[in-house]
Tab-separated table of C-alpha atoms in Angstrom:
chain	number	residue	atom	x	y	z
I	1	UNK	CA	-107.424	-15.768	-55.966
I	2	UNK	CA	-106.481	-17.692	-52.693
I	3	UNK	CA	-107.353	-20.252	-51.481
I	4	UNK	CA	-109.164	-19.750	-47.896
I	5	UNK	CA	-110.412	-23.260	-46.759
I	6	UNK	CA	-109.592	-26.862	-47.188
I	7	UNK	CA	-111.777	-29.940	-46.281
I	8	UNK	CA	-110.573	-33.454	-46.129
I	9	UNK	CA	-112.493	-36.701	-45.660
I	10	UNK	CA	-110.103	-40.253	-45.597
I	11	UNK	CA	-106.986	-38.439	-46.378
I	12	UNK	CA	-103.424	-39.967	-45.182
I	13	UNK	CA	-104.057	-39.699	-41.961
I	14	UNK	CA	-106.683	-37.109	-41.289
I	15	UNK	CA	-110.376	-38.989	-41.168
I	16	UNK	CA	-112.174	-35.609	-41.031
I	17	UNK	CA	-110.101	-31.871	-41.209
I	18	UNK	CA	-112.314	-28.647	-41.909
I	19	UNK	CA	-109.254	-26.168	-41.870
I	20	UNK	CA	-109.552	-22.029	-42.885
I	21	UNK	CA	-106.829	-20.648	-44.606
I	22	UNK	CA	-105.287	-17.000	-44.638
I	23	UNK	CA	-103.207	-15.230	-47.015
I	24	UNK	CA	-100.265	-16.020	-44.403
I	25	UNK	CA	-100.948	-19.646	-42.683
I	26	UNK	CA	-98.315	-21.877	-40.391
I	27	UNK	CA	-98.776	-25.319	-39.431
I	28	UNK	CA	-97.419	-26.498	-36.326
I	29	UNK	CA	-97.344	-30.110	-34.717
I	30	UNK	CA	-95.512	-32.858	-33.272
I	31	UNK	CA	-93.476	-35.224	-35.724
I	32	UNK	CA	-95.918	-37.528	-37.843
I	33	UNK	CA	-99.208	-35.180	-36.617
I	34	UNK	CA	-99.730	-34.503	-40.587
I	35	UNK	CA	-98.423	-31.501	-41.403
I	36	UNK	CA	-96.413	-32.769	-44.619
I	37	UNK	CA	-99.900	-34.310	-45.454
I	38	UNK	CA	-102.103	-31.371	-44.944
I	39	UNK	CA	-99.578	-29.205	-47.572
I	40	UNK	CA	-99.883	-32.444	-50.024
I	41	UNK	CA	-103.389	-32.116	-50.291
I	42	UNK	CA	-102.866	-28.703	-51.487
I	43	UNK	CA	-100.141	-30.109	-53.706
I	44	UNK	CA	-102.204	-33.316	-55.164
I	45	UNK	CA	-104.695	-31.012	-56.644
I	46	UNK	CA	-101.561	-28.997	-58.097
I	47	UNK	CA	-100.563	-32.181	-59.499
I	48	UNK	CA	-104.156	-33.031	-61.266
I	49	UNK	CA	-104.298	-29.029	-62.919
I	50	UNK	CA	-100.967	-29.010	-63.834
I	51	UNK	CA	-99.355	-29.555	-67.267
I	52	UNK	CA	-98.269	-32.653	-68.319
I	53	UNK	CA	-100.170	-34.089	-64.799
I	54	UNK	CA	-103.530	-35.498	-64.640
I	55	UNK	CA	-105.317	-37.458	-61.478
I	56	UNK	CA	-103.299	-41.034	-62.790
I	57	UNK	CA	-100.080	-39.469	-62.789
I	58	UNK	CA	-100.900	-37.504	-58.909
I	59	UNK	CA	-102.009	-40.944	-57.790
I	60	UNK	CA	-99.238	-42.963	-59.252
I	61	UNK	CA	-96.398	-40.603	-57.822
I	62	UNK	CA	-98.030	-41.396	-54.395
I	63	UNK	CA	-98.465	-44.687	-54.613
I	64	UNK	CA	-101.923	-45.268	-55.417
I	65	UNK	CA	-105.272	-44.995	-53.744
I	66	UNK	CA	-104.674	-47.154	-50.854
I	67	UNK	CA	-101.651	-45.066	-49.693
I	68	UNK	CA	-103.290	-41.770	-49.606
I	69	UNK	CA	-106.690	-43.433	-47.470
I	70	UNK	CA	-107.076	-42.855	-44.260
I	71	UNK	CA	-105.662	-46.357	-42.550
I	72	UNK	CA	-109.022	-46.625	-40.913
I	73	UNK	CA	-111.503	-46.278	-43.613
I	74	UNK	CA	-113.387	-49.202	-44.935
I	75	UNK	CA	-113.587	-49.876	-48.893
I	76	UNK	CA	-116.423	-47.967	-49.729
I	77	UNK	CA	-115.364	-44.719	-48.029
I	78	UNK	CA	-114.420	-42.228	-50.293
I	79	UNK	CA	-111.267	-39.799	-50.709
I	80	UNK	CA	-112.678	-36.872	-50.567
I	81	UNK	CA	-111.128	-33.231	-50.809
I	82	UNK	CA	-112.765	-29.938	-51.279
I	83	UNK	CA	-111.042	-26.461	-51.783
I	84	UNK	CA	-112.449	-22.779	-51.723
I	85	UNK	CA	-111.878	-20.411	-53.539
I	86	UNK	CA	-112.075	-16.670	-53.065
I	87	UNK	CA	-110.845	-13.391	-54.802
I	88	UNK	CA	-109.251	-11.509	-51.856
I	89	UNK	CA	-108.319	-12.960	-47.912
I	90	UNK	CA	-111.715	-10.568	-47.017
I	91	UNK	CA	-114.570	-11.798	-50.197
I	92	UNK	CA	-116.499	-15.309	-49.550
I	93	UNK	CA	-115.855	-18.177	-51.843
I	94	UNK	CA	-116.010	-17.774	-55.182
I	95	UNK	CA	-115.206	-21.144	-56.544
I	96	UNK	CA	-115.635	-24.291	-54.601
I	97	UNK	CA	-114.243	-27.210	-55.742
I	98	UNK	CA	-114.789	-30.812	-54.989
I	99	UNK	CA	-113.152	-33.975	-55.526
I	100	UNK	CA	-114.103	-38.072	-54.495
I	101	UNK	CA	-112.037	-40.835	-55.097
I	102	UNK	CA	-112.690	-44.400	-55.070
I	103	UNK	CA	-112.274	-47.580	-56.684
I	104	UNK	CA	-113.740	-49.692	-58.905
I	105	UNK	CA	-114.693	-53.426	-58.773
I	106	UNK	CA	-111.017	-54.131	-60.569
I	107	UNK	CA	-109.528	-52.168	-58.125
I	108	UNK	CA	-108.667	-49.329	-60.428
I	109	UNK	CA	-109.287	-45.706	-58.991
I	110	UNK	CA	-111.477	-43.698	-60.447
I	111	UNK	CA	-113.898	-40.424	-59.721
I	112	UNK	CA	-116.789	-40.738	-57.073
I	113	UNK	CA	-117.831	-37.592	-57.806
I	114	UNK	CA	-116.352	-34.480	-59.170
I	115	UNK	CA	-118.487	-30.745	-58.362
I	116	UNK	CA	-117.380	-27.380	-59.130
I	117	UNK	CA	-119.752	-24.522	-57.828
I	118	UNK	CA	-119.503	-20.304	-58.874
I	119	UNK	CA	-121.082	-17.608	-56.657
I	120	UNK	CA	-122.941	-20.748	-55.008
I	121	UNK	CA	-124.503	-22.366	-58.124
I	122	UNK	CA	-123.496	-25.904	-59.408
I	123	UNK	CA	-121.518	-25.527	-62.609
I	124	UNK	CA	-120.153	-29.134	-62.701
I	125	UNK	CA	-121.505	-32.254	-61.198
I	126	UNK	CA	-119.737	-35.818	-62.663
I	127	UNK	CA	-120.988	-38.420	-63.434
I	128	UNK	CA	-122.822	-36.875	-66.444
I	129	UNK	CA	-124.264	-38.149	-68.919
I	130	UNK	CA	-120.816	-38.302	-70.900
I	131	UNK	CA	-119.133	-40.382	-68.227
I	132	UNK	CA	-122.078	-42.581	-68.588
I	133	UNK	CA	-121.520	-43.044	-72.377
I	134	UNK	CA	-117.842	-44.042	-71.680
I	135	UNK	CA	-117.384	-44.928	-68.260
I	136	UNK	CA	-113.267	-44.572	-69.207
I	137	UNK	CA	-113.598	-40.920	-68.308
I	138	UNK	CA	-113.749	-41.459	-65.142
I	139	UNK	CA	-110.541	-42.145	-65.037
I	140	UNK	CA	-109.531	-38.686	-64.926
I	141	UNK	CA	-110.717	-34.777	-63.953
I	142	UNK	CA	-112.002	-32.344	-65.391
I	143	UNK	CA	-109.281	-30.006	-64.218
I	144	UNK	CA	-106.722	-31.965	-66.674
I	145	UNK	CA	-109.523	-31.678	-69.855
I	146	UNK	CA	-110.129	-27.629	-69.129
I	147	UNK	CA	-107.422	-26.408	-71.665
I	148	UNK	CA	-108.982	-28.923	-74.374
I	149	UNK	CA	-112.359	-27.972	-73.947
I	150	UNK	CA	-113.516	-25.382	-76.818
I	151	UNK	CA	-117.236	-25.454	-76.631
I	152	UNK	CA	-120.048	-27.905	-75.603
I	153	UNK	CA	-122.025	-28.206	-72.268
I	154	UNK	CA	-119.220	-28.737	-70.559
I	155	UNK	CA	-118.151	-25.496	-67.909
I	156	UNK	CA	-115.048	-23.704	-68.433
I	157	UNK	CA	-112.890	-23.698	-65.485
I	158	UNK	CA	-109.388	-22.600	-66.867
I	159	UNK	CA	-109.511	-19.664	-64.350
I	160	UNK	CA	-108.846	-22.621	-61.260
I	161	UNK	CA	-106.753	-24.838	-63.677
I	162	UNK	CA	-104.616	-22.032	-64.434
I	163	UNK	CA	-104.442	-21.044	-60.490
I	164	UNK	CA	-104.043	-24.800	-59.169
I	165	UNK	CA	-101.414	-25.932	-61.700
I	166	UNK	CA	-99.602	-22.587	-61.167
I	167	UNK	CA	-99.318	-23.346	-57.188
I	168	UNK	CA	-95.354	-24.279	-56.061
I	169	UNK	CA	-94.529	-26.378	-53.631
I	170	UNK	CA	-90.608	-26.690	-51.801
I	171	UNK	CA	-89.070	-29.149	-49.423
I	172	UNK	CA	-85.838	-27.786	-50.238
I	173	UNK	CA	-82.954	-30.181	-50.282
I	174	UNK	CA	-79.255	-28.448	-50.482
I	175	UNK	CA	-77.401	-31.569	-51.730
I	176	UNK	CA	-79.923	-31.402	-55.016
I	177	UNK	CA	-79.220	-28.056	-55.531
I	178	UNK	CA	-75.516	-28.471	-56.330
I	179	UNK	CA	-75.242	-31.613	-57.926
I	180	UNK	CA	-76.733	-30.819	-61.134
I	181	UNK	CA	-75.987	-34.113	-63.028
I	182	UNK	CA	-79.798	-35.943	-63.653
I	183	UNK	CA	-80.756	-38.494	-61.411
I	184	UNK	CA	-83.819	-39.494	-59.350
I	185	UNK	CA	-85.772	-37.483	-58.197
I	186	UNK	CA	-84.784	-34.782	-61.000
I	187	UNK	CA	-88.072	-35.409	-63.027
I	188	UNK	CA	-90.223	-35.281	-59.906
I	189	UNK	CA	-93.183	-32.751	-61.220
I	190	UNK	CA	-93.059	-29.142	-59.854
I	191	UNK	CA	-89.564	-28.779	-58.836
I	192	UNK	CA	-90.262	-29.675	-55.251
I	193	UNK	CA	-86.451	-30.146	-54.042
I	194	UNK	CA	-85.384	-27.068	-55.699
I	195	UNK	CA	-83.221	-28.523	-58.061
I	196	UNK	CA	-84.196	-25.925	-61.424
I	197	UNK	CA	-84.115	-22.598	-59.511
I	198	UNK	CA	-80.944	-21.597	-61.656
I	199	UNK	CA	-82.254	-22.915	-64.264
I	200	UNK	CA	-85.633	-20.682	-63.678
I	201	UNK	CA	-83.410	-18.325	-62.602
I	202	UNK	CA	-81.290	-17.561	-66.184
I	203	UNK	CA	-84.226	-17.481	-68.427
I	204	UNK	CA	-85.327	-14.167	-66.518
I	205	UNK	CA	-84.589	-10.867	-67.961
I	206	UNK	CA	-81.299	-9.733	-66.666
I	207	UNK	CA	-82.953	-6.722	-64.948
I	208	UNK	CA	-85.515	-9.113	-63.106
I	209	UNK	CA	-83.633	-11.609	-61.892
I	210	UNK	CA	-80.785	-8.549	-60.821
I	211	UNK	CA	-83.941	-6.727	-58.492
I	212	UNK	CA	-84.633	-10.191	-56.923
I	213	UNK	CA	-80.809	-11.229	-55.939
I	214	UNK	CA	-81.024	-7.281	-54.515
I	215	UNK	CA	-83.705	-7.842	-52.316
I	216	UNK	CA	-82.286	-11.280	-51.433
I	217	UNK	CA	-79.034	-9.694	-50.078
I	218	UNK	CA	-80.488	-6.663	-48.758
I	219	UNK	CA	-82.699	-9.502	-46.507
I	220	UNK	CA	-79.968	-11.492	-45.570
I	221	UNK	CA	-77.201	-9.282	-44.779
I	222	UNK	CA	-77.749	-8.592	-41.346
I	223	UNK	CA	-78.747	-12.042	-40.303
I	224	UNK	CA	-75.545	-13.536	-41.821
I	225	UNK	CA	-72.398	-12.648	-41.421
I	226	UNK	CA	-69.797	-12.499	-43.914
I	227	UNK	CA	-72.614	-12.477	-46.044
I	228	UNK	CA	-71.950	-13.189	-50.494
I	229	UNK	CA	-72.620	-10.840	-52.946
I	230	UNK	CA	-74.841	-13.561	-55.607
I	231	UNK	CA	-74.580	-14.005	-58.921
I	232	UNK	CA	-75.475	-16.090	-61.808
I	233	UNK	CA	-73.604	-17.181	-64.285
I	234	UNK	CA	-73.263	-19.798	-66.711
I	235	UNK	CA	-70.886	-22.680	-67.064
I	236	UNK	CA	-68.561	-23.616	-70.110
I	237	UNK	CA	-70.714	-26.800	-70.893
I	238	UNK	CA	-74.055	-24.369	-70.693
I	239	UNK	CA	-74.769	-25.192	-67.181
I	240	UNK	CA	-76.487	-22.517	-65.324
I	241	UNK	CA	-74.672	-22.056	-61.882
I	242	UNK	CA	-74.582	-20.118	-58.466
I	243	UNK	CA	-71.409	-17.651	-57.502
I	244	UNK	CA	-70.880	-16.053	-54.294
I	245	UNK	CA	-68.779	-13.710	-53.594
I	246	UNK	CA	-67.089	-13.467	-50.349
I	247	UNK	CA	-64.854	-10.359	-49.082
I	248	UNK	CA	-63.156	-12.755	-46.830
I	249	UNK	CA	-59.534	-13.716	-46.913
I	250	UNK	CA	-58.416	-13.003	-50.404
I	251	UNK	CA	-60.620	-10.367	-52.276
I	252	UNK	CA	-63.366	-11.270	-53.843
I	253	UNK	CA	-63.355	-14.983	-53.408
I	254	UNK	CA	-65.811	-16.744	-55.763
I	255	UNK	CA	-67.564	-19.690	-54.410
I	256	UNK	CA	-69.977	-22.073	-56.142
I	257	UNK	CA	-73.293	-23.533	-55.491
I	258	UNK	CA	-71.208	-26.537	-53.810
I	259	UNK	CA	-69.064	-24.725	-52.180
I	260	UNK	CA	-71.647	-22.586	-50.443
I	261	UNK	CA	-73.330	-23.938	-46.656
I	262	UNK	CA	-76.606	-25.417	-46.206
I	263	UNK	CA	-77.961	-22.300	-44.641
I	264	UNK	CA	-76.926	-20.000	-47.201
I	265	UNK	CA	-78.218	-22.097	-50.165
I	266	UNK	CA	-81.483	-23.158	-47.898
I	267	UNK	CA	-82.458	-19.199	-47.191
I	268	UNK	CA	-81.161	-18.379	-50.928
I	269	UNK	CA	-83.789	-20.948	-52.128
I	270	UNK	CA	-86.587	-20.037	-49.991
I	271	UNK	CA	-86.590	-16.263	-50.567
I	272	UNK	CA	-85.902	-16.590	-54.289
I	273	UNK	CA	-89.146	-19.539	-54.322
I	274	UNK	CA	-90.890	-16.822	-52.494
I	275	UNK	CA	-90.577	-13.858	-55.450
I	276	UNK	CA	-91.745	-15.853	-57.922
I	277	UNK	CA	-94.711	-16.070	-59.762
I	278	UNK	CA	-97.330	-17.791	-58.707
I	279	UNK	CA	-100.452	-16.943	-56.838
I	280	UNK	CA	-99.311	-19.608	-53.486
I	281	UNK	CA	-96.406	-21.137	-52.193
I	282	UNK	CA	-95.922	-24.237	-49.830
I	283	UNK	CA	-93.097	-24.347	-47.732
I	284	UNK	CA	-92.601	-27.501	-45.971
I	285	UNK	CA	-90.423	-27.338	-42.907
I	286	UNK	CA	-87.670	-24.756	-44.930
I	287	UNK	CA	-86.164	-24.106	-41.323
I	288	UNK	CA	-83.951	-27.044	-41.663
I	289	UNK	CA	-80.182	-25.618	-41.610
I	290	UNK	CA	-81.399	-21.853	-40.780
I	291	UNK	CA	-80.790	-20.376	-37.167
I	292	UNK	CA	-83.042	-17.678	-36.017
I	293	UNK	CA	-81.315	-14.274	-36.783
I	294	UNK	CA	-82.008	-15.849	-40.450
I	295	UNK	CA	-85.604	-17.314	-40.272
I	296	UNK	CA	-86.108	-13.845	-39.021
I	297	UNK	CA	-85.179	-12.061	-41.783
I	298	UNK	CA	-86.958	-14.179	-44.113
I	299	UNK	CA	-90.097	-13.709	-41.844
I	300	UNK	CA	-89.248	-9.981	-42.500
I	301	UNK	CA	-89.658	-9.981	-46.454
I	302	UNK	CA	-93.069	-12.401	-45.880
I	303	UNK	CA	-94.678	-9.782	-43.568
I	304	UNK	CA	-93.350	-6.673	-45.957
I	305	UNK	CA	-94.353	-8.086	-49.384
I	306	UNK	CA	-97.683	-8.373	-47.952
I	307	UNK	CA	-97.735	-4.504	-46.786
I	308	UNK	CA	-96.496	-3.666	-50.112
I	309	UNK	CA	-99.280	-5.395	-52.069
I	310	UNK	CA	-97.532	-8.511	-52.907
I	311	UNK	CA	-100.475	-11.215	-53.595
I	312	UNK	CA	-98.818	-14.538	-53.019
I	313	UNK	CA	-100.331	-17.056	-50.540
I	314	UNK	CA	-98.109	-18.835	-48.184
I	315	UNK	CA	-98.478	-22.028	-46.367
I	316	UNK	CA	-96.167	-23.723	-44.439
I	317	UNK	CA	-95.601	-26.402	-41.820
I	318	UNK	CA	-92.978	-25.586	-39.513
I	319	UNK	CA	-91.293	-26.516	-35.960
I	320	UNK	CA	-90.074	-23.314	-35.758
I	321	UNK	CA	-91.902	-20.745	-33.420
I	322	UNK	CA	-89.961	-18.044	-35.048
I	323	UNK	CA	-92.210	-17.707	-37.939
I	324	UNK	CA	-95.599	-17.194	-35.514
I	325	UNK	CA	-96.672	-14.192	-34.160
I	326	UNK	CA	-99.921	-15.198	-33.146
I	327	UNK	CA	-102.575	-18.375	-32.899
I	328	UNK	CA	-105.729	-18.232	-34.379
I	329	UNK	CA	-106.991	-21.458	-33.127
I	330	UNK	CA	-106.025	-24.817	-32.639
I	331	UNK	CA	-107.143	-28.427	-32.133
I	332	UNK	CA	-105.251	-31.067	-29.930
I	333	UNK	CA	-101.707	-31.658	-31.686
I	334	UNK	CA	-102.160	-29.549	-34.333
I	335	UNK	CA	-101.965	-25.881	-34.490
I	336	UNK	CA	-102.422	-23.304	-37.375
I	337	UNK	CA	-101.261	-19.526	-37.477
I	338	UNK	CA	-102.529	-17.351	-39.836
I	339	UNK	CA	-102.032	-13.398	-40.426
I	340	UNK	CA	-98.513	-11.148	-40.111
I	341	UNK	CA	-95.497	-13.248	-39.463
């Protein structure tokens, strides 16, 4: 599945945003516009669906309620976000889900509504009859019960629990990368700074992750000179690590994750993110630290995975004009790309 459109009501600082979305979709905008805030929609739903999430835990990471309203919206407007679902860039939604937040007379957040709808019929409307019986349920989604639920009259949606809570989302940040002792934000859910790719990375089959640091270098070695031969390799301590291999000054001169730039780890990061599972990918801004010749090249393996068959969804903000090829349409400040990079 992909997801192909996105509605927001009271969120950050969108009042109202009826976007479509492609298999390939770019955000562009002027600094503090909301591009960040259109992918963490996207991502906040991830959050709810994923393991070891839940709507308390998505809330709490962002602060609450009253950080994610619109600044604008009066106390008994609702946090609303809908997604669609469909099967292929070219079916009609499939699965449309719907989510409204509020809060309660003790100020604790709970669910306005929740609504799932197949083919067009309503599968899941809350508050049932349940939530009436023990109001407490409202204090979380049905997304985060799906994997518990084993019969009853409740619907099973595992097929978008599995998809949202499989969705990946990276603000890549170098300096994470190769300091690999624990410290905030290590435990931040999903991996967004990139800091367990090598860990990811080891636990593949040999062969698997081999094909994948091929097509990384085949990618890269035009756009960057003096370009490393990659490999992974594990430390005396157990500690999954980095090597490149340079052909520069004296043969085969072995570098480490900390000894390699910010470009090189940035574009390693973002291609390797980009070849993993998962049925969507955010990218938020991954241009930092990248010239051109290199965004290029990763445009490159985005636009030829897709004419091979590859069924990832990508969405990314970015100030970067390199990774558009054409508008679809736009509104004032904000404009979204979608198609062949």
């Amino acid at each position: 599945m992909i997801i192909n459109r996105l509605t927001l009501k009271n969120w950050m600082n969108f009042k109202s945003v009826d976007i479509p979305l492609s298999s390939r979709t770019f955000i562009m905008g002027p600094n503090g516009i909301g591009k960040s805030n259109l992918l963490d929609a996207l991502r906040f739903i991830s959050d709810i669906a994923r393991s070891g999430g839940g709507l308390s835990l998505a809330l709490a990471s962002r602060g609450g309620l009253e950080k994610i309203k619109f600044a604008a919206a009066k106390n008994k407007d609702l946090v609303e976000l809908t997604i669609h679902l469909a099967d292929s860039p070219l079916s009609g939604t499939y699965y449309r889900y719907s989510l409204g937040l509020t809060n309660d007379k003790s100020g604790a957040s709970r669910l306005a509504y929740e609504r799932v709808l197949r083919s067009g019929e309503l599968i899941l409307d809350r508050p049932n009859r349940d939530d009436a019986s023990d109001p407490l349920r409202l204090a979380s989604t049905h997304l985060e019960r799906a994997d518990s639920i084993k019969s009853g009259s409740d619907p099973d949606i595992k097929e978008i629990t599995t998809f949202l809570g499989s969705i990946r989302y990276l603000n890549f940040m170098p300096e994470l990368f190769r300091c690999q002792d624990p410290f905030p934000p290590a435990d931040v859910p999903g991996d967004p700074y990139g800091r367990k790719i090598l860990q990811r990375a080891v636990e593949l089959h040999h062969s698997e992750r081999d094909r994948r640091i091929k097509v990384i270098e085949d990618v890269l070695k035009i756009a960057v000179p003096q370009m490393p031969k990659f490999r992974f390799s594990v430390s005396s301590s157990g500690d999954p690590r980095l090597e490149g291999t340079f052909d520069i000054g004296r043969p085969r001169t072995k570098h480490l994750q900390d000894q390699l730039s910010d470009g090189i780890l940035s574009a390693f990061a973002i291609l390797w993110s980009f070849l993993e599972e998962g049925p969507l990918l955010l990218l938020d801004k991954p241009e930092a630290n990248l010239n051109r010749g290199t965004i290029h090249h990763i445009c490159l393996i985005m636009y030829l995975s897709t004419v091979m068959g590859q069924k990832k969804q990508l969405i990314m903000s970015t100030h970067s004009a390199e990774f558009l090829k054409e508008y679809v349409f736009s509104w004032p400040g904000l404009i979204l790309a979608s198609g062949d990079c």
